[in-house]
Short mmCIF file of C-alpha atoms and ligand atoms in Angstrom, two decimals:
data_model
loop_
_atom_site.label_atom_id
_atom_site.label_comp_id
_atom_site.label_asym_id
_atom_site.label_seq_id
_atom_site.Cartn_x
_atom_site.Cartn_y
_atom_site.Cartn_z
CA MET A 2 -26.44 55.61 -127.53
CA ASP A 3 -28.44 58.80 -128.60
CA THR A 4 -31.49 58.29 -130.58
CA ILE A 5 -33.86 60.93 -132.34
CA GLN A 6 -36.49 60.33 -129.68
CA LYS A 7 -34.16 60.11 -126.63
CA PHE A 8 -30.64 61.17 -125.44
CA SER A 9 -28.49 58.91 -123.35
CA ARG A 10 -27.93 59.65 -119.71
CA THR A 11 -24.34 60.27 -120.59
CA THR A 12 -25.29 62.88 -123.26
CA ILE A 13 -27.53 64.63 -120.70
CA VAL A 14 -25.33 64.46 -117.62
CA LEU A 15 -22.21 65.71 -119.54
CA HIS A 16 -24.15 68.48 -121.33
CA TRP A 17 -25.32 69.96 -118.02
CA LEU A 18 -22.20 69.35 -116.14
CA VAL A 19 -20.19 71.10 -118.53
CA ALA A 20 -22.93 73.90 -119.13
CA ALA A 21 -23.03 74.73 -115.42
CA SER A 22 -19.26 74.82 -114.92
CA ILE A 23 -18.73 76.99 -118.05
CA ILE A 24 -21.50 79.38 -116.87
CA GLY A 25 -20.06 79.46 -113.40
CA LEU A 26 -16.45 79.95 -114.61
CA ILE A 27 -17.34 82.79 -116.89
CA ALA A 28 -19.07 84.51 -114.14
CA LEU A 29 -16.44 83.92 -111.58
CA GLY A 30 -13.58 84.90 -114.17
CA ILE A 31 -15.28 88.21 -115.02
CA TYR A 32 -15.93 88.97 -111.37
CA MET A 33 -12.33 88.19 -110.04
CA VAL A 34 -10.85 90.22 -112.80
CA GLU A 35 -13.12 93.24 -112.37
CA THR A 36 -12.81 93.23 -108.70
CA GLU A 37 -9.17 92.29 -108.61
CA SER A 38 -10.16 89.41 -106.08
CA TRP A 39 -6.71 87.51 -106.24
CA HIS A 40 -7.95 85.04 -103.57
CA LEU A 41 -10.48 83.62 -106.25
CA TYR A 42 -7.96 82.96 -108.85
CA ASP A 43 -6.83 79.66 -107.54
CA ILE A 44 -10.59 78.57 -107.13
CA HIS A 45 -11.21 79.65 -110.72
CA LYS A 46 -8.13 77.60 -112.08
CA SER A 47 -8.93 74.59 -109.95
CA ILE A 48 -12.55 74.37 -111.03
CA GLY A 49 -11.48 75.24 -114.75
CA LEU A 50 -9.17 72.31 -114.75
CA LEU A 51 -11.75 69.93 -113.21
CA ALA A 52 -14.12 71.08 -115.81
CA PHE A 53 -11.48 70.49 -118.54
CA VAL A 54 -11.70 66.67 -117.56
CA ALA A 55 -15.41 66.66 -118.19
CA ILE A 56 -15.05 68.63 -121.41
CA LEU A 57 -12.53 66.15 -122.80
CA ALA A 58 -14.86 63.22 -121.80
CA ARG A 59 -17.70 64.99 -123.51
CA LEU A 60 -15.69 65.60 -126.61
CA ALA A 61 -14.74 61.80 -126.72
CA TRP A 62 -18.40 61.00 -126.34
CA ARG A 63 -19.42 63.21 -129.12
CA TRP A 64 -16.75 61.84 -131.45
CA ARG A 65 -18.22 58.41 -130.88
CA ASN A 66 -21.77 59.39 -130.88
CA GLY A 67 -21.73 62.11 -133.56
CA LEU A 68 -23.85 65.43 -133.01
CA PRO A 69 -27.54 65.15 -132.26
CA GLN A 70 -30.13 64.68 -134.98
CA PRO A 71 -32.83 67.22 -135.20
CA VAL A 72 -36.14 66.11 -133.38
CA ARG A 73 -38.13 67.11 -136.59
CA PRO A 74 -37.31 67.83 -140.16
CA MET A 75 -35.59 71.01 -140.61
CA SER A 76 -34.55 73.22 -143.35
CA ARG A 77 -30.92 72.72 -144.53
CA ILE A 78 -29.90 76.24 -143.26
CA GLU A 79 -31.34 75.54 -139.93
CA HIS A 80 -29.52 72.31 -139.76
CA VAL A 81 -26.14 73.67 -140.71
CA THR A 82 -26.46 76.48 -138.42
CA ALA A 83 -27.21 74.18 -135.48
CA VAL A 84 -24.24 71.82 -136.40
CA ALA A 85 -21.80 74.94 -136.80
CA ALA A 86 -22.91 76.23 -133.54
CA HIS A 87 -22.38 73.03 -131.64
CA VAL A 88 -19.01 72.47 -133.24
CA VAL A 89 -17.98 75.99 -132.37
CA LEU A 90 -19.27 75.44 -128.68
CA LEU A 91 -17.40 72.21 -128.42
CA VAL A 92 -13.97 73.54 -129.78
CA LEU A 93 -14.23 76.73 -127.72
CA THR A 94 -14.83 74.73 -124.38
CA VAL A 95 -11.51 72.92 -125.10
CA VAL A 96 -9.43 75.88 -126.29
CA LEU A 97 -10.60 78.28 -123.40
CA PRO A 98 -9.14 76.28 -120.57
CA LEU A 99 -5.80 75.67 -122.72
CA THR A 100 -5.50 79.40 -123.16
CA GLY A 101 -5.96 79.79 -119.24
CA MET A 102 -3.26 77.20 -118.59
CA LEU A 103 -0.96 78.97 -120.98
CA PHE A 104 -1.44 82.21 -119.37
CA SER A 105 -1.15 80.96 -115.84
CA GLY A 106 1.96 78.75 -116.59
CA ALA A 107 3.79 81.23 -118.86
CA SER A 108 3.26 84.12 -116.34
CA GLY A 109 4.98 82.24 -113.62
CA HIS A 110 1.88 81.95 -111.49
CA GLY A 111 1.49 78.24 -112.26
CA PHE A 112 -1.75 76.16 -112.00
CA GLY A 113 -3.09 73.07 -110.18
CA VAL A 114 -6.29 71.64 -108.52
CA PHE A 115 -6.43 73.20 -105.00
CA ASP A 116 -3.41 71.89 -103.15
CA TRP A 117 -2.30 69.62 -106.05
CA GLN A 118 0.22 71.65 -108.13
CA ILE A 119 0.26 70.55 -111.80
CA PHE A 120 2.31 73.28 -113.20
CA PRO A 121 4.64 74.97 -110.61
CA SER A 122 4.89 78.66 -109.94
CA HIS A 123 8.13 80.51 -110.95
CA GLU A 124 8.95 82.88 -108.23
CA VAL A 125 11.78 85.14 -107.17
CA ALA A 126 11.51 86.61 -103.62
CA GLY A 127 7.84 85.65 -103.46
CA GLN A 128 7.06 87.40 -106.79
CA ALA A 129 5.82 85.42 -109.85
CA VAL A 130 8.35 85.95 -112.63
CA PRO A 131 7.19 85.21 -116.22
CA LEU A 132 8.76 82.28 -117.91
CA SER A 133 7.82 84.04 -121.25
CA GLN A 134 6.32 87.38 -121.34
CA ARG A 135 5.21 87.01 -124.92
CA TRP A 136 3.30 83.73 -124.37
CA SER A 137 1.84 85.07 -121.11
CA ASP A 138 0.39 88.00 -122.95
CA ILE A 139 -0.99 85.66 -125.90
CA GLY A 140 -2.58 83.45 -123.33
CA GLN A 141 -4.16 86.24 -121.38
CA THR A 142 -5.43 88.14 -124.47
CA LEU A 143 -6.90 84.87 -126.02
CA HIS A 144 -8.32 83.78 -122.63
CA GLY A 145 -10.20 87.02 -122.11
CA PHE A 146 -11.30 87.38 -125.72
CA LEU A 147 -12.63 83.74 -126.10
CA GLY A 148 -14.16 83.88 -122.64
CA TYR A 149 -16.49 86.79 -123.85
CA LEU A 150 -17.02 85.39 -127.21
CA LEU A 151 -18.21 82.05 -125.48
CA LEU A 152 -20.41 84.13 -123.30
CA VAL A 153 -22.24 85.62 -126.26
CA LEU A 154 -22.45 82.22 -128.11
CA VAL A 155 -23.95 80.56 -125.04
CA VAL A 156 -26.50 83.39 -124.62
CA LEU A 157 -27.49 82.83 -128.28
CA HIS A 158 -27.47 79.00 -127.72
CA ALA A 159 -29.75 79.03 -124.79
CA ALA A 160 -32.12 81.63 -126.62
CA ALA A 161 -32.17 79.10 -129.53
CA ALA A 162 -33.13 76.30 -127.19
CA LEU A 163 -35.88 78.58 -125.63
CA LYS A 164 -37.23 79.44 -129.18
CA HIS A 165 -37.55 75.63 -130.03
CA HIS A 166 -39.50 75.19 -126.81
CA VAL A 167 -41.68 78.28 -126.64
CA ILE A 168 -42.16 79.21 -130.39
CA ASP A 169 -41.57 76.08 -132.34
CA LYS A 170 -43.06 73.79 -129.57
CA ASP A 171 -40.84 70.99 -130.46
CA ALA A 172 -39.02 68.58 -128.04
CA THR A 173 -35.49 69.89 -128.47
CA LEU A 174 -35.18 71.23 -124.99
CA LYS A 175 -37.26 68.48 -123.35
CA ARG A 176 -34.90 65.83 -125.04
CA MET A 177 -31.91 67.48 -123.34
CA LEU A 178 -33.78 67.55 -120.11
CA GLY A 179 -34.33 63.86 -120.36
CA ARG A 180 -38.02 63.99 -120.62
CA ALA A 181 -39.71 61.00 -122.31
CA PRO A 182 -41.20 61.64 -125.78
CA GLU A 183 -44.71 60.77 -124.50
CA SER A 184 -44.71 63.74 -122.20
CA THR A 185 -43.88 66.20 -125.10
C1 HEM B 24 -28.91 77.33 -120.04
C2 HEM B 24 -28.15 76.99 -120.72
C3 HEM B 24 -28.41 76.07 -121.86
C4 HEM B 24 -29.44 75.46 -122.41
C5 HEM B 24 -30.86 75.80 -122.18
C6 HEM B 24 -28.98 74.55 -123.40
C7 HEM B 24 -29.82 73.73 -124.19
C8 HEM B 24 -29.34 72.72 -125.07
C9 HEM B 24 -30.30 71.88 -125.92
C10 HEM B 24 -31.58 71.87 -125.83
C11 HEM B 24 -29.47 71.14 -126.60
C12 HEM B 24 -29.95 70.03 -127.70
C13 HEM B 24 -29.83 70.66 -129.23
C14 HEM B 24 -30.39 69.63 -130.20
O1 HEM B 24 -30.95 68.60 -129.77
O2 HEM B 24 -30.03 69.84 -131.33
C15 HEM B 24 -28.10 71.52 -126.35
C16 HEM B 24 -26.86 70.92 -127.06
C17 HEM B 24 -25.61 71.31 -127.00
N1 HEM B 24 -25.25 72.33 -126.01
FE1 HEM B 24 -26.39 73.35 -124.71
N2 HEM B 24 -27.59 74.50 -123.53
C18 HEM B 24 -27.16 75.32 -122.52
C19 HEM B 24 -25.78 75.57 -122.25
C20 HEM B 24 -24.75 75.13 -123.02
C21 HEM B 24 -23.29 75.61 -122.64
C22 HEM B 24 -22.96 76.59 -121.57
C23 HEM B 24 -22.52 74.91 -123.53
C24 HEM B 24 -21.22 74.89 -123.67
C25 HEM B 24 -20.45 76.01 -123.89
C26 HEM B 24 -23.32 74.07 -124.21
C27 HEM B 24 -23.17 73.33 -125.45
C28 HEM B 24 -23.91 72.60 -126.15
C29 HEM B 24 -23.49 71.61 -127.22
C30 HEM B 24 -21.96 71.43 -127.75
C31 HEM B 24 -24.54 70.80 -127.75
C32 HEM B 24 -24.42 69.81 -128.76
C33 HEM B 24 -24.91 68.42 -127.97
C34 HEM B 24 -23.91 68.09 -127.01
O3 HEM B 24 -22.66 68.06 -127.07
O4 HEM B 24 -24.51 67.54 -125.86
N3 HEM B 24 -24.80 74.21 -123.90
N4 HEM B 24 -28.09 72.55 -125.58
C1 HEM B 25 -13.68 76.38 -119.42
C2 HEM B 25 -13.06 76.86 -118.39
C3 HEM B 25 -12.83 78.24 -118.27
C4 HEM B 25 -13.69 79.44 -118.59
C5 HEM B 25 -15.13 79.38 -119.15
C6 HEM B 25 -13.01 80.51 -117.98
C7 HEM B 25 -13.49 81.92 -118.19
C8 HEM B 25 -12.69 83.01 -117.73
C9 HEM B 25 -13.32 84.34 -118.07
C10 HEM B 25 -14.54 84.81 -118.66
C11 HEM B 25 -12.27 85.20 -117.46
C12 HEM B 25 -12.28 86.74 -117.36
C13 HEM B 25 -11.57 87.26 -118.56
C14 HEM B 25 -11.31 88.60 -118.35
O1 HEM B 25 -12.30 89.42 -117.77
O2 HEM B 25 -10.37 89.27 -119.03
C15 HEM B 25 -11.09 84.37 -116.93
C16 HEM B 25 -10.09 84.79 -116.36
C17 HEM B 25 -8.98 83.95 -115.98
N1 HEM B 25 -8.96 82.57 -116.16
FE1 HEM B 25 -10.26 81.45 -116.88
N2 HEM B 25 -11.74 80.13 -117.61
C18 HEM B 25 -11.61 78.77 -117.61
C19 HEM B 25 -10.58 77.94 -117.33
C20 HEM B 25 -9.44 78.43 -116.85
C21 HEM B 25 -8.28 77.69 -116.45
C22 HEM B 25 -8.07 76.21 -116.70
C23 HEM B 25 -7.29 78.57 -115.96
C24 HEM B 25 -5.83 78.15 -115.49
C25 HEM B 25 -5.37 76.94 -115.18
C26 HEM B 25 -7.74 79.86 -116.11
C27 HEM B 25 -7.00 80.93 -115.68
C28 HEM B 25 -7.55 82.31 -115.68
C29 HEM B 25 -7.02 83.42 -115.24
C30 HEM B 25 -5.48 83.29 -114.55
C31 HEM B 25 -7.68 84.49 -115.32
C32 HEM B 25 -7.45 86.02 -115.09
C33 HEM B 25 -7.01 86.68 -116.34
C34 HEM B 25 -6.59 88.07 -116.14
O3 HEM B 25 -6.07 88.43 -115.10
O4 HEM B 25 -6.57 88.78 -117.19
N3 HEM B 25 -9.01 79.83 -116.52
N4 HEM B 25 -11.52 83.01 -117.15
#
């Protein structure tokens, strides 16, 4: 279990596994859309679905463990902001892949993990035909918007972690890096 001095290995591994996947998926998502690299779409969906498993495991872990307690006494406003930011990050990591699945499923493209098809494509003469144009549009708009929103929040979140480390010189970042409190 997590304590104020030390995070459990599960917390640390899940945080960095999900963080690396999310940062990679945002970069890949924006790149493939901007450059119309259609061959990357299946890779993005496959990694997104695998990340979703880690995201759900992390959510369950946080539900059991609660959110991190501050490493030092903080003002109420600072604490409330940190809790709100973590809750929003957790919720967005769950909702974003769901909107991707909504778009891919409703647009008729389908999705799966590499060769394992989870939601079949809906094609006529080799062309994807939407199952529902309305839900496809809603999924696509939400996935794009929330993807960029998450990017902004992740930048702010990483900046806050660096501020703790460089300006406040507290153990917030070291704790998430698994460093023992003696080395702070
Ligand atoms: C370079 C990138 C990142 C850095 C430096 C970083 C750093 C940290 C640190 C130091 C904490 C502990 C905060 C505390 O003790 O109060 C934390 C917690 C957290 N981070 Fe990050 N983080 C990064 C990326 C991400 C990403 C991409 C996400 C998800 C979108 C994320 C979501 C969270 C959440 C939800 C928590 C709350 C604790 C938990 O669920 O494990 N972080 N992060
Ligand atoms: C946490 C996981 C995910 C993240 C962070 C993420 C992020 C992104 C981002 C930032 C974009 C670019 C949006 C744009 O430029 O409009 C994108 C595009 C896309 N994503 Fe994801 N995604 C994730 C999971 C998924 C999943 C699970 C699927 C489907 C199974 C999916 C399907 C797509 C598709 C089809 C596009 C292209 C959208 C378009 O053409 O407008 N994504 N994603």
